[in-house]
Amino acid sequence: MTQFDDIRPYNDAEVEPAIARVLAAPELIDAVTRLRFPRLAGWVPWLLKPLVRRVLSQQLRGVTSVRQLQEIVSHYLDDMIDRCVDQLTVSGLDHLDANKHYLFISNHRDIAMDPAFVNWALNKNGFDTMRIAIGDNLLTKPYVSDLMRLNKSFIVKRSATSVREKFKASKHLSAYIHHSIVEENSNIWIAQREGRAKDGLDATNTAIISMLALSRPKTVDFSTFIRELNIVPVSISYEWDPCDAAKANELFAHAEHGNYEKHENEDVASIAMGIAGQKGCVHVAFGDVLSADYDNPEAVAKELDRQVWDNYVLHPSNHLAYQQLHGKVEDFPVTAQGVRFDARKYTAQQQELSRRLQGIPTEQRDIFLSIYANPVVSHLKALGKSVA
């Protein structure tokens, strides 16, 4: 037993029993069947589900360590990228040292794929994979919790209700993150905010930074403690968001009614949609380590935001949506190659945007377009400009 057993990822000794529990979960077999065979799953589930269970059992036979499991996950991720991503590009890792360990803080657009793409980039470039923060609100089923903790996820306790419980959970989480990086030499990933930026506006919640410092000893000043974490901002940009229609619907409900009621297992459905949906081009940009003297959480958040916006790669879809909303084009480069945007060169992307827009209720279309246009707005904000 250790002080972090309630939130830490599983260790090697826990892998085999956790895999046995996962394979015994009917919900998992059903989810994998629908992901792998979306067209056939509704027609012949009686045929496909036993087949899926058998294949998974064979693939996981003999797996006794987290590393072995992640090798299998890596193959699945490569397969997903081949099917659902047109091009995956990475920048900034040449500024980092594979022998050091970092706290990667990224913008947050997709529940599962944000950390998955960061992990993929690290793994392909000789870095250790990360321990990944995941809210307990997503762990609605025991098999989901097992899966996540098998894949080096640790739990963020968001279900705490009282102020005292929330503070205790946050301080415990802070201590675990610091311990992981400084004592156990592990990389960590957390999002810059709680919940996805469904509106496409990336901004660091200073409460996240305050949480990181809760376990700081009184003898250590704030700036020194933050530097020990080796914080690296990460920008993740998707050409197309598989969950764009669902996000527009939720944002519209908030705008019209002040709230949105999630249906049961909606987050799990969003995870599946984010994994299986077409994403177009994806770019992962690693920033520079936060090594300056920061006096307070606000200063750290400001630098995180600056790097996330500066390193964010815009896609033609962003400019096309912005142009449709605001009737003009801003002079920002697009794609990982940094070429000048010219709408005449991106007729296929315009057709795809129009196709997606046709499936959106008329009253939600401006919100839908703003999801794609808002990264351009963030670029303007970084330059001290506004949408005229």
Tab-separated table of C-alpha atoms in Angstrom:
chain	number	residue	atom	x	y	z
A	1	MET	CA	0.000	0.000	0.000
A	2	THR	CA	1.175	3.518	-0.807
A	3	GLN	CA	-0.351	6.925	-0.164
A	4	PHE	CA	-1.458	7.179	-3.808
A	5	ASP	CA	-3.104	3.756	-4.277
A	6	ASP	CA	-6.541	5.349	-4.634
A	7	ILE	CA	-5.607	7.392	-7.721
A	8	ARG	CA	-2.434	5.966	-9.301
A	9	PRO	CA	-2.277	3.831	-12.472
A	10	TYR	CA	-2.027	0.078	-12.099
A	11	ASN	CA	1.405	-1.466	-11.672
A	12	ASP	CA	2.661	-4.641	-13.332
A	13	ALA	CA	1.426	-6.894	-10.524
A	14	GLU	CA	-2.132	-5.670	-11.116
A	15	VAL	CA	-2.187	-6.101	-14.901
A	16	GLU	CA	-3.357	-9.723	-15.253
A	17	PRO	CA	-6.355	-9.544	-12.872
A	18	ALA	CA	-7.405	-6.204	-14.390
A	19	ILE	CA	-7.273	-7.667	-17.916
A	20	ALA	CA	-9.411	-10.603	-16.765
A	21	ARG	CA	-12.033	-8.193	-15.405
A	22	VAL	CA	-12.004	-6.155	-18.620
A	23	LEU	CA	-12.468	-9.188	-20.868
A	24	ALA	CA	-15.399	-10.324	-18.725
A	25	ALA	CA	-17.244	-7.016	-19.225
A	26	PRO	CA	-20.038	-7.338	-21.836
A	27	GLU	CA	-20.107	-3.539	-22.281
A	28	LEU	CA	-16.488	-3.503	-23.447
A	29	ILE	CA	-17.034	-6.245	-26.007
A	30	ASP	CA	-20.104	-4.385	-27.261
A	31	ALA	CA	-18.170	-1.090	-27.512
A	32	VAL	CA	-15.230	-2.653	-29.376
A	33	THR	CA	-17.614	-4.455	-31.740
A	34	ARG	CA	-19.366	-1.184	-32.608
A	35	LEU	CA	-16.043	0.605	-33.080
A	36	ARG	CA	-14.504	-2.045	-35.311
A	37	PHE	CA	-17.646	-3.024	-37.216
A	38	PRO	CA	-19.965	0.009	-37.127
A	39	ARG	CA	-22.121	-1.175	-40.033
A	40	LEU	CA	-22.412	-4.830	-39.069
A	41	ALA	CA	-22.675	-4.520	-35.270
A	42	GLY	CA	-26.396	-3.838	-35.374
A	43	TRP	CA	-27.121	-6.656	-37.792
A	44	VAL	CA	-25.193	-9.663	-36.522
A	45	PRO	CA	-23.998	-8.891	-32.970
A	46	TRP	CA	-24.483	-12.535	-32.021
A	47	LEU	CA	-21.790	-13.441	-34.549
A	48	LEU	CA	-19.368	-10.568	-34.029
A	49	LYS	CA	-19.226	-10.297	-30.235
A	50	PRO	CA	-17.830	-13.801	-29.570
A	51	LEU	CA	-15.316	-13.197	-32.348
A	52	VAL	CA	-14.221	-9.880	-30.833
A	53	ARG	CA	-13.886	-11.425	-27.368
A	54	ARG	CA	-11.801	-14.273	-28.783
A	55	VAL	CA	-9.478	-11.930	-30.696
A	56	LEU	CA	-9.005	-9.654	-27.675
A	57	SER	CA	-8.275	-12.645	-25.442
A	58	GLN	CA	-5.657	-13.888	-27.890
A	59	GLN	CA	-4.017	-10.466	-28.175
A	60	LEU	CA	-3.885	-10.010	-24.415
A	61	ARG	CA	-2.755	-13.547	-23.601
A	62	GLY	CA	0.615	-13.459	-21.871
A	63	VAL	CA	0.471	-9.719	-21.132
A	64	THR	CA	1.882	-9.262	-17.640
A	65	SER	CA	3.193	-5.688	-17.681
A	66	VAL	CA	2.000	-2.177	-18.446
A	67	ARG	CA	4.690	-1.838	-21.119
A	68	GLN	CA	3.424	-4.937	-22.945
A	69	LEU	CA	-0.125	-3.639	-22.811
A	70	GLN	CA	0.906	-0.240	-24.156
A	71	GLU	CA	2.632	-1.917	-27.091
A	72	ILE	CA	-0.726	-3.441	-28.021
A	73	VAL	CA	-2.491	-0.103	-27.498
A	74	SER	CA	0.131	1.492	-29.749
A	75	HIS	CA	-0.779	-0.895	-32.580
A	76	TYR	CA	-4.462	-0.020	-32.183
A	77	LEU	CA	-3.568	3.682	-32.213
A	78	ASP	CA	-1.502	3.287	-35.375
A	79	ASP	CA	-4.451	1.540	-37.001
A	80	MET	CA	-6.845	4.315	-35.935
A	81	ILE	CA	-4.471	6.958	-37.333
A	82	ASP	CA	-4.310	5.111	-40.653
A	83	ARG	CA	-8.105	5.020	-40.862
A	84	CYS	CA	-9.142	8.357	-39.327
A	85	VAL	CA	-6.284	10.851	-39.816
A	86	ASP	CA	-5.124	12.255	-43.162
A	87	GLN	CA	-1.810	13.509	-41.774
A	88	LEU	CA	-0.359	13.620	-38.255
A	89	THR	CA	2.510	16.062	-37.755
A	90	VAL	CA	4.594	16.959	-34.710
A	91	SER	CA	6.828	19.909	-33.849
A	92	GLY	CA	8.923	21.105	-30.906
A	93	LEU	CA	10.202	17.807	-29.504
A	94	ASP	CA	13.704	18.698	-30.651
A	95	HIS	CA	13.717	21.303	-27.842
A	96	LEU	CA	13.154	18.624	-25.182
A	97	ASP	CA	15.386	15.929	-23.677
A	98	ALA	CA	14.129	12.326	-23.793
A	99	ASN	CA	16.130	11.622	-20.624
A	100	LYS	CA	14.181	14.213	-18.639
A	101	HIS	CA	10.581	14.088	-17.493
A	102	TYR	CA	7.923	16.716	-17.944
A	103	LEU	CA	4.450	17.871	-17.021
A	104	PHE	CA	2.731	18.305	-20.378
A	105	ILE	CA	-0.210	20.708	-20.168
A	106	SER	CA	-2.249	20.870	-23.357
A	107	ASN	CA	-5.346	22.508	-24.692
A	108	HIS	CA	-8.320	20.163	-24.515
A	109	ARG	CA	-10.527	19.282	-27.489
A	110	ASP	CA	-11.026	15.510	-27.286
A	111	ILE	CA	-11.371	13.347	-24.171
A	112	ALA	CA	-9.294	10.399	-25.338
A	113	MET	CA	-7.406	11.557	-28.408
A	114	ASP	CA	-5.645	14.621	-26.929
A	115	PRO	CA	-3.418	12.566	-24.590
A	116	ALA	CA	-3.311	9.705	-27.109
A	117	PHE	CA	-1.764	11.900	-29.806
A	118	VAL	CA	0.713	13.429	-27.332
A	119	ASN	CA	1.651	9.919	-26.170
A	120	TRP	CA	2.027	8.752	-29.771
A	121	ALA	CA	4.396	11.636	-30.531
A	122	LEU	CA	6.491	10.941	-27.435
A	123	ASN	CA	6.658	7.192	-28.031
A	124	LYS	CA	7.661	7.547	-31.698
A	125	ASN	CA	10.460	9.941	-30.742
A	126	GLY	CA	12.085	7.939	-27.942
A	127	PHE	CA	10.394	9.559	-24.922
A	128	ASP	CA	8.683	7.674	-22.103
A	129	THR	CA	4.893	7.515	-22.331
A	130	MET	CA	2.891	9.608	-19.882
A	131	ARG	CA	0.711	9.110	-16.881
A	132	ILE	CA	-2.591	10.657	-17.934
A	133	ALA	CA	-5.047	12.584	-15.768
A	134	ILE	CA	-8.664	11.480	-16.118
A	135	GLY	CA	-11.684	12.719	-14.185
A	136	ASP	CA	-13.630	10.194	-12.133
A	137	ASN	CA	-16.782	11.525	-13.819
A	138	LEU	CA	-15.685	9.556	-16.901
A	139	LEU	CA	-15.175	6.320	-15.003
A	140	THR	CA	-18.850	5.404	-14.972
A	141	LYS	CA	-18.220	1.702	-15.498
A	142	PRO	CA	-15.700	-0.535	-13.687
A	143	TYR	CA	-14.274	-1.764	-17.006
A	144	VAL	CA	-13.627	1.839	-18.095
A	145	SER	CA	-11.712	2.495	-14.871
A	146	ASP	CA	-9.704	-0.705	-15.359
A	147	LEU	CA	-8.891	0.165	-18.969
A	148	MET	CA	-7.745	3.666	-18.135
A	149	ARG	CA	-5.600	2.664	-15.166
A	150	LEU	CA	-4.047	-0.167	-17.181
A	151	ASN	CA	-2.983	2.464	-19.716
A	152	LYS	CA	-1.197	4.648	-17.124
A	153	SER	CA	-4.123	6.922	-16.280
A	154	PHE	CA	-4.500	8.378	-12.803
A	155	ILE	CA	-7.733	9.595	-11.277
A	156	VAL	CA	-8.782	13.201	-10.716
A	157	LYS	CA	-11.508	13.116	-8.063
A	158	ARG	CA	-14.101	15.569	-9.347
A	159	SER	CA	-16.994	13.914	-7.533
A	160	ALA	CA	-16.008	15.375	-4.149
A	161	THR	CA	-18.848	17.573	-2.874
A	162	SER	CA	-17.782	19.502	0.220
A	163	VAL	CA	-15.168	22.257	0.139
A	164	ARG	CA	-13.013	20.270	2.556
A	165	GLU	CA	-13.171	17.110	0.421
A	166	LYS	CA	-12.354	19.043	-2.749
A	167	PHE	CA	-9.339	20.690	-1.118
A	168	LYS	CA	-8.087	17.375	0.250
A	169	ALA	CA	-8.470	15.688	-3.156
A	170	SER	CA	-6.708	18.566	-4.937
A	171	LYS	CA	-3.778	18.561	-2.514
A	172	HIS	CA	-3.488	14.775	-2.856
A	173	LEU	CA	-3.465	15.130	-6.650
A	174	SER	CA	-0.842	17.877	-6.471
A	175	ALA	CA	1.405	15.674	-4.340
A	176	TYR	CA	0.985	12.751	-6.737
A	177	ILE	CA	1.913	14.802	-9.810
A	178	HIS	CA	5.002	16.260	-8.129
A	179	HIS	CA	6.006	12.829	-6.786
A	180	SER	CA	5.592	11.245	-10.236
A	181	ILE	CA	7.872	13.749	-11.956
A	182	VAL	CA	10.489	14.430	-9.292
A	183	GLU	CA	10.679	11.091	-7.450
A	184	GLU	CA	9.525	8.497	-9.990
A	185	ASN	CA	10.845	10.158	-13.164
A	186	SER	CA	7.551	9.861	-15.025
A	187	ASN	CA	5.993	12.125	-17.631
A	188	ILE	CA	2.542	13.492	-16.819
A	189	TRP	CA	-0.288	14.887	-18.964
A	190	ILE	CA	-3.080	17.141	-17.766
A	191	ALA	CA	-5.413	19.463	-19.640
A	192	GLN	CA	-5.191	23.235	-19.214
A	193	ARG	CA	-8.798	23.289	-18.017
A	194	GLU	CA	-11.469	20.992	-16.618
A	195	GLY	CA	-13.576	19.802	-19.521
A	196	ARG	CA	-13.066	20.271	-23.239
A	197	ALA	CA	-12.954	23.697	-24.874
A	198	LYS	CA	-16.113	22.930	-26.820
A	199	ASP	CA	-16.244	26.466	-28.234
A	200	GLY	CA	-12.704	26.252	-29.623
A	201	LEU	CA	-11.385	28.966	-27.298
A	202	ASP	CA	-8.348	27.602	-25.471
A	203	ALA	CA	-7.604	29.202	-22.105
A	204	THR	CA	-5.793	27.930	-19.023
A	205	ASN	CA	-7.826	27.779	-15.833
A	206	THR	CA	-5.634	29.300	-13.120
A	207	ALA	CA	-7.240	26.894	-10.638
A	208	ILE	CA	-5.315	24.087	-12.378
A	209	ILE	CA	-2.034	25.890	-11.688
A	210	SER	CA	-3.072	26.639	-8.115
A	211	MET	CA	-3.798	22.936	-7.639
A	212	LEU	CA	-0.302	22.007	-8.822
A	213	ALA	CA	1.207	24.132	-6.064
A	214	LEU	CA	-0.996	22.927	-3.199
A	215	SER	CA	1.588	20.369	-2.062
A	216	ARG	CA	4.415	22.927	-2.062
A	217	PRO	CA	6.377	22.869	1.227
A	218	LYS	CA	6.475	26.191	3.054
A	219	THR	CA	10.257	26.191	2.729
A	220	VAL	CA	10.052	26.202	-1.098
A	221	ASP	CA	8.945	29.312	-2.974
A	222	PHE	CA	6.279	29.143	-5.679
A	223	SER	CA	8.556	29.745	-8.677
A	224	THR	CA	11.042	27.048	-7.598
A	225	PHE	CA	8.258	24.502	-7.094
A	226	ILE	CA	6.788	25.255	-10.532
A	227	ARG	CA	10.201	24.907	-12.195
A	228	GLU	CA	10.634	21.467	-10.586
A	229	LEU	CA	7.597	20.279	-12.563
A	230	ASN	CA	9.232	20.987	-15.950
A	231	ILE	CA	5.954	22.254	-17.415
A	232	VAL	CA	5.698	22.054	-21.214
A	233	PRO	CA	2.722	23.671	-23.002
A	234	VAL	CA	1.270	21.559	-25.831
A	235	SER	CA	-1.025	22.708	-28.653
A	236	ILE	CA	-3.194	20.108	-30.366
A	237	SER	CA	-5.165	21.114	-33.452
A	238	TYR	CA	-7.657	19.061	-35.439
A	239	GLU	CA	-8.766	19.910	-38.951
A	240	TRP	CA	-12.133	18.263	-38.266
A	241	ASP	CA	-13.777	17.495	-34.935
A	242	PRO	CA	-15.791	14.248	-34.890
A	243	CYS	CA	-17.856	15.690	-32.027
A	244	ASP	CA	-18.521	19.096	-33.627
A	245	ALA	CA	-22.294	18.643	-34.014
A	246	ALA	CA	-22.693	17.396	-30.434
A	247	LYS	CA	-20.641	20.312	-29.118
A	248	ALA	CA	-22.715	22.830	-31.098
A	249	ASN	CA	-25.907	21.315	-29.699
A	250	GLU	CA	-24.604	21.550	-26.128
A	251	LEU	CA	-23.379	25.132	-26.570
A	252	PHE	CA	-26.745	26.108	-28.069
A	253	ALA	CA	-28.595	24.579	-25.113
A	254	HIS	CA	-26.432	26.572	-22.700
A	255	ALA	CA	-27.033	29.781	-24.668
A	256	GLU	CA	-30.801	29.268	-24.891
A	257	HIS	CA	-31.637	27.600	-21.585
A	258	GLY	CA	-28.621	28.234	-19.350
A	259	ASN	CA	-27.899	24.545	-18.895
A	260	TYR	CA	-27.488	21.238	-20.693
A	261	GLU	CA	-28.577	17.855	-19.380
A	262	LYS	CA	-26.255	15.041	-20.415
A	263	HIS	CA	-27.831	11.689	-21.084
A	264	GLU	CA	-26.470	8.553	-19.451
A	265	ASN	CA	-23.092	7.447	-20.793
A	266	GLU	CA	-22.839	10.522	-23.051
A	267	ASP	CA	-19.161	10.986	-22.176
A	268	VAL	CA	-18.408	7.384	-23.124
A	269	ALA	CA	-20.225	7.959	-26.423
A	270	SER	CA	-18.122	11.099	-26.989
A	271	ILE	CA	-14.956	9.086	-26.382
A	272	ALA	CA	-16.021	6.500	-28.972
A	273	MET	CA	-17.010	9.206	-31.469
A	274	GLY	CA	-13.709	11.018	-30.974
A	275	ILE	CA	-11.720	7.848	-31.555
A	276	ALA	CA	-13.603	6.526	-34.587
A	277	GLY	CA	-14.479	9.797	-36.353
A	278	GLN	CA	-12.575	11.388	-39.231
A	279	LYS	CA	-10.159	14.086	-38.055
A	280	GLY	CA	-8.445	15.251	-41.245
A	281	CYS	CA	-5.003	16.673	-40.476
A	282	VAL	CA	-3.820	16.779	-36.856
A	283	HIS	CA	-0.836	18.672	-35.466
A	284	VAL	CA	0.791	18.321	-32.038
A	285	ALA	CA	3.094	21.212	-31.119
A	286	PHE	CA	5.346	21.006	-28.055
A	287	GLY	CA	6.376	24.327	-26.545
A	288	ASP	CA	9.343	25.314	-24.396
A	289	VAL	CA	9.787	24.348	-20.748
A	290	LEU	CA	8.501	27.010	-18.365
A	291	SER	CA	11.814	27.938	-16.751
A	292	ALA	CA	11.344	31.595	-15.785
A	293	ASP	CA	10.479	32.933	-12.336
A	294	TYR	CA	6.699	32.961	-11.986
A	295	ASP	CA	5.326	34.653	-8.889
A	296	ASN	CA	1.767	33.358	-9.041
A	297	PRO	CA	-0.604	30.994	-10.886
A	298	GLU	CA	-1.820	33.814	-13.132
A	299	ALA	CA	1.684	34.348	-14.523
A	300	VAL	CA	2.047	30.635	-15.275
A	301	ALA	CA	-1.366	30.513	-16.957
A	302	LYS	CA	-0.518	33.569	-19.059
A	303	GLU	CA	2.667	31.945	-20.381
A	304	LEU	CA	0.855	28.670	-21.037
A	305	ASP	CA	-1.792	30.495	-23.055
A	306	ARG	CA	0.813	32.448	-24.995
A	307	GLN	CA	2.631	29.301	-26.072
A	308	VAL	CA	-0.553	27.339	-26.813
A	309	TRP	CA	-1.796	30.135	-29.101
A	310	ASP	CA	1.599	30.840	-30.695
A	311	ASN	CA	2.243	27.174	-31.503
A	312	TYR	CA	-1.306	26.276	-32.559
A	313	VAL	CA	-1.391	25.209	-36.215
A	314	LEU	CA	-4.424	26.576	-38.025
A	315	HIS	CA	-6.143	24.474	-40.671
A	316	PRO	CA	-8.044	25.637	-43.760
A	317	SER	CA	-11.260	24.671	-41.937
A	318	ASN	CA	-10.538	27.374	-39.347
A	319	HIS	CA	-10.135	30.116	-41.946
A	320	LEU	CA	-13.111	28.952	-44.004
A	321	ALA	CA	-15.406	29.009	-40.968
A	322	TYR	CA	-14.040	32.402	-39.883
A	323	GLN	CA	-14.589	33.786	-43.387
A	324	GLN	CA	-18.167	32.502	-43.431
A	325	LEU	CA	-18.903	34.061	-40.035
A	326	HIS	CA	-17.084	37.380	-40.398
A	327	GLY	CA	-16.896	37.926	-44.144
A	328	LYS	CA	-13.123	38.291	-44.284
A	329	VAL	CA	-9.882	36.348	-44.043
A	330	GLU	CA	-7.065	37.010	-41.578
A	331	ASP	CA	-3.465	36.752	-42.744
A	332	PHE	CA	-2.406	33.724	-40.688
A	333	PRO	CA	-0.616	30.724	-42.246
A	334	VAL	CA	-2.271	27.322	-42.352
A	335	THR	CA	-1.149	23.677	-42.104
A	336	ALA	CA	2.033	22.347	-40.516
A	337	GLN	CA	3.928	23.700	-43.529
A	338	GLY	CA	2.862	27.260	-42.681
A	339	VAL	CA	1.555	28.200	-46.134
A	340	ARG	CA	-0.499	31.299	-46.844
A	341	PHE	CA	-4.242	30.680	-46.820
A	342	ASP	CA	-5.980	30.958	-50.187
A	343	ALA	CA	-9.602	29.802	-50.211
A	344	ARG	CA	-9.352	28.918	-53.909
A	345	LYS	CA	-6.887	26.137	-53.053
A	346	TYR	CA	-9.156	24.489	-50.508
A	347	THR	CA	-12.358	23.657	-52.373
A	348	ALA	CA	-12.419	20.119	-50.923
A	349	GLN	CA	-12.285	21.524	-47.385
A	350	GLN	CA	-15.034	24.031	-48.242
A	351	GLN	CA	-17.197	21.195	-49.518
A	352	GLU	CA	-16.574	19.194	-46.343
A	353	LEU	CA	-17.446	22.188	-44.143
A	354	SER	CA	-20.647	22.718	-46.148
A	355	ARG	CA	-21.514	19.028	-45.858
A	356	ARG	CA	-21.106	19.108	-42.098
A	357	LEU	CA	-23.051	22.364	-41.824
A	358	GLN	CA	-26.015	20.897	-43.697
A	359	GLY	CA	-26.560	18.426	-40.869
A	360	ILE	CA	-26.758	21.196	-38.256
A	361	PRO	CA	-30.085	22.849	-37.317
A	362	THR	CA	-30.266	26.382	-38.752
A	363	GLU	CA	-30.353	28.024	-35.322
A	364	GLN	CA	-27.119	26.247	-34.307
A	365	ARG	CA	-25.057	26.967	-37.421
A	366	ASP	CA	-23.311	30.129	-36.222
A	367	ILE	CA	-22.283	28.307	-33.045
A	368	PHE	CA	-21.058	25.385	-35.143
A	369	LEU	CA	-18.976	27.692	-37.349
A	370	SER	CA	-17.556	29.495	-34.307
A	371	ILE	CA	-16.123	26.206	-32.996
A	372	TYR	CA	-13.876	26.134	-36.061
A	373	ALA	CA	-13.414	29.914	-36.349
A	374	ASN	CA	-12.423	30.626	-32.747
A	375	PRO	CA	-8.778	29.468	-33.055
A	376	VAL	CA	-8.377	32.344	-35.532
A	377	VAL	CA	-9.909	34.632	-32.899
A	378	SER	CA	-7.345	33.355	-30.372
A	379	HIS	CA	-4.532	34.179	-32.810
A	380	LEU	CA	-5.904	37.713	-33.098
A	381	LYS	CA	-6.103	37.986	-29.311
A	382	ALA	CA	-2.471	36.875	-28.998
A	383	LEU	CA	-1.544	39.836	-31.213
A	384	GLY	CA	-3.667	42.232	-29.174
A	385	LYS	CA	-6.269	42.496	-31.935
A	386	SER	CA	-9.992	41.849	-31.991
A	387	VAL	CA	-12.553	40.739	-34.554
A	388	ALA	CA	-13.531	44.003	-36.255
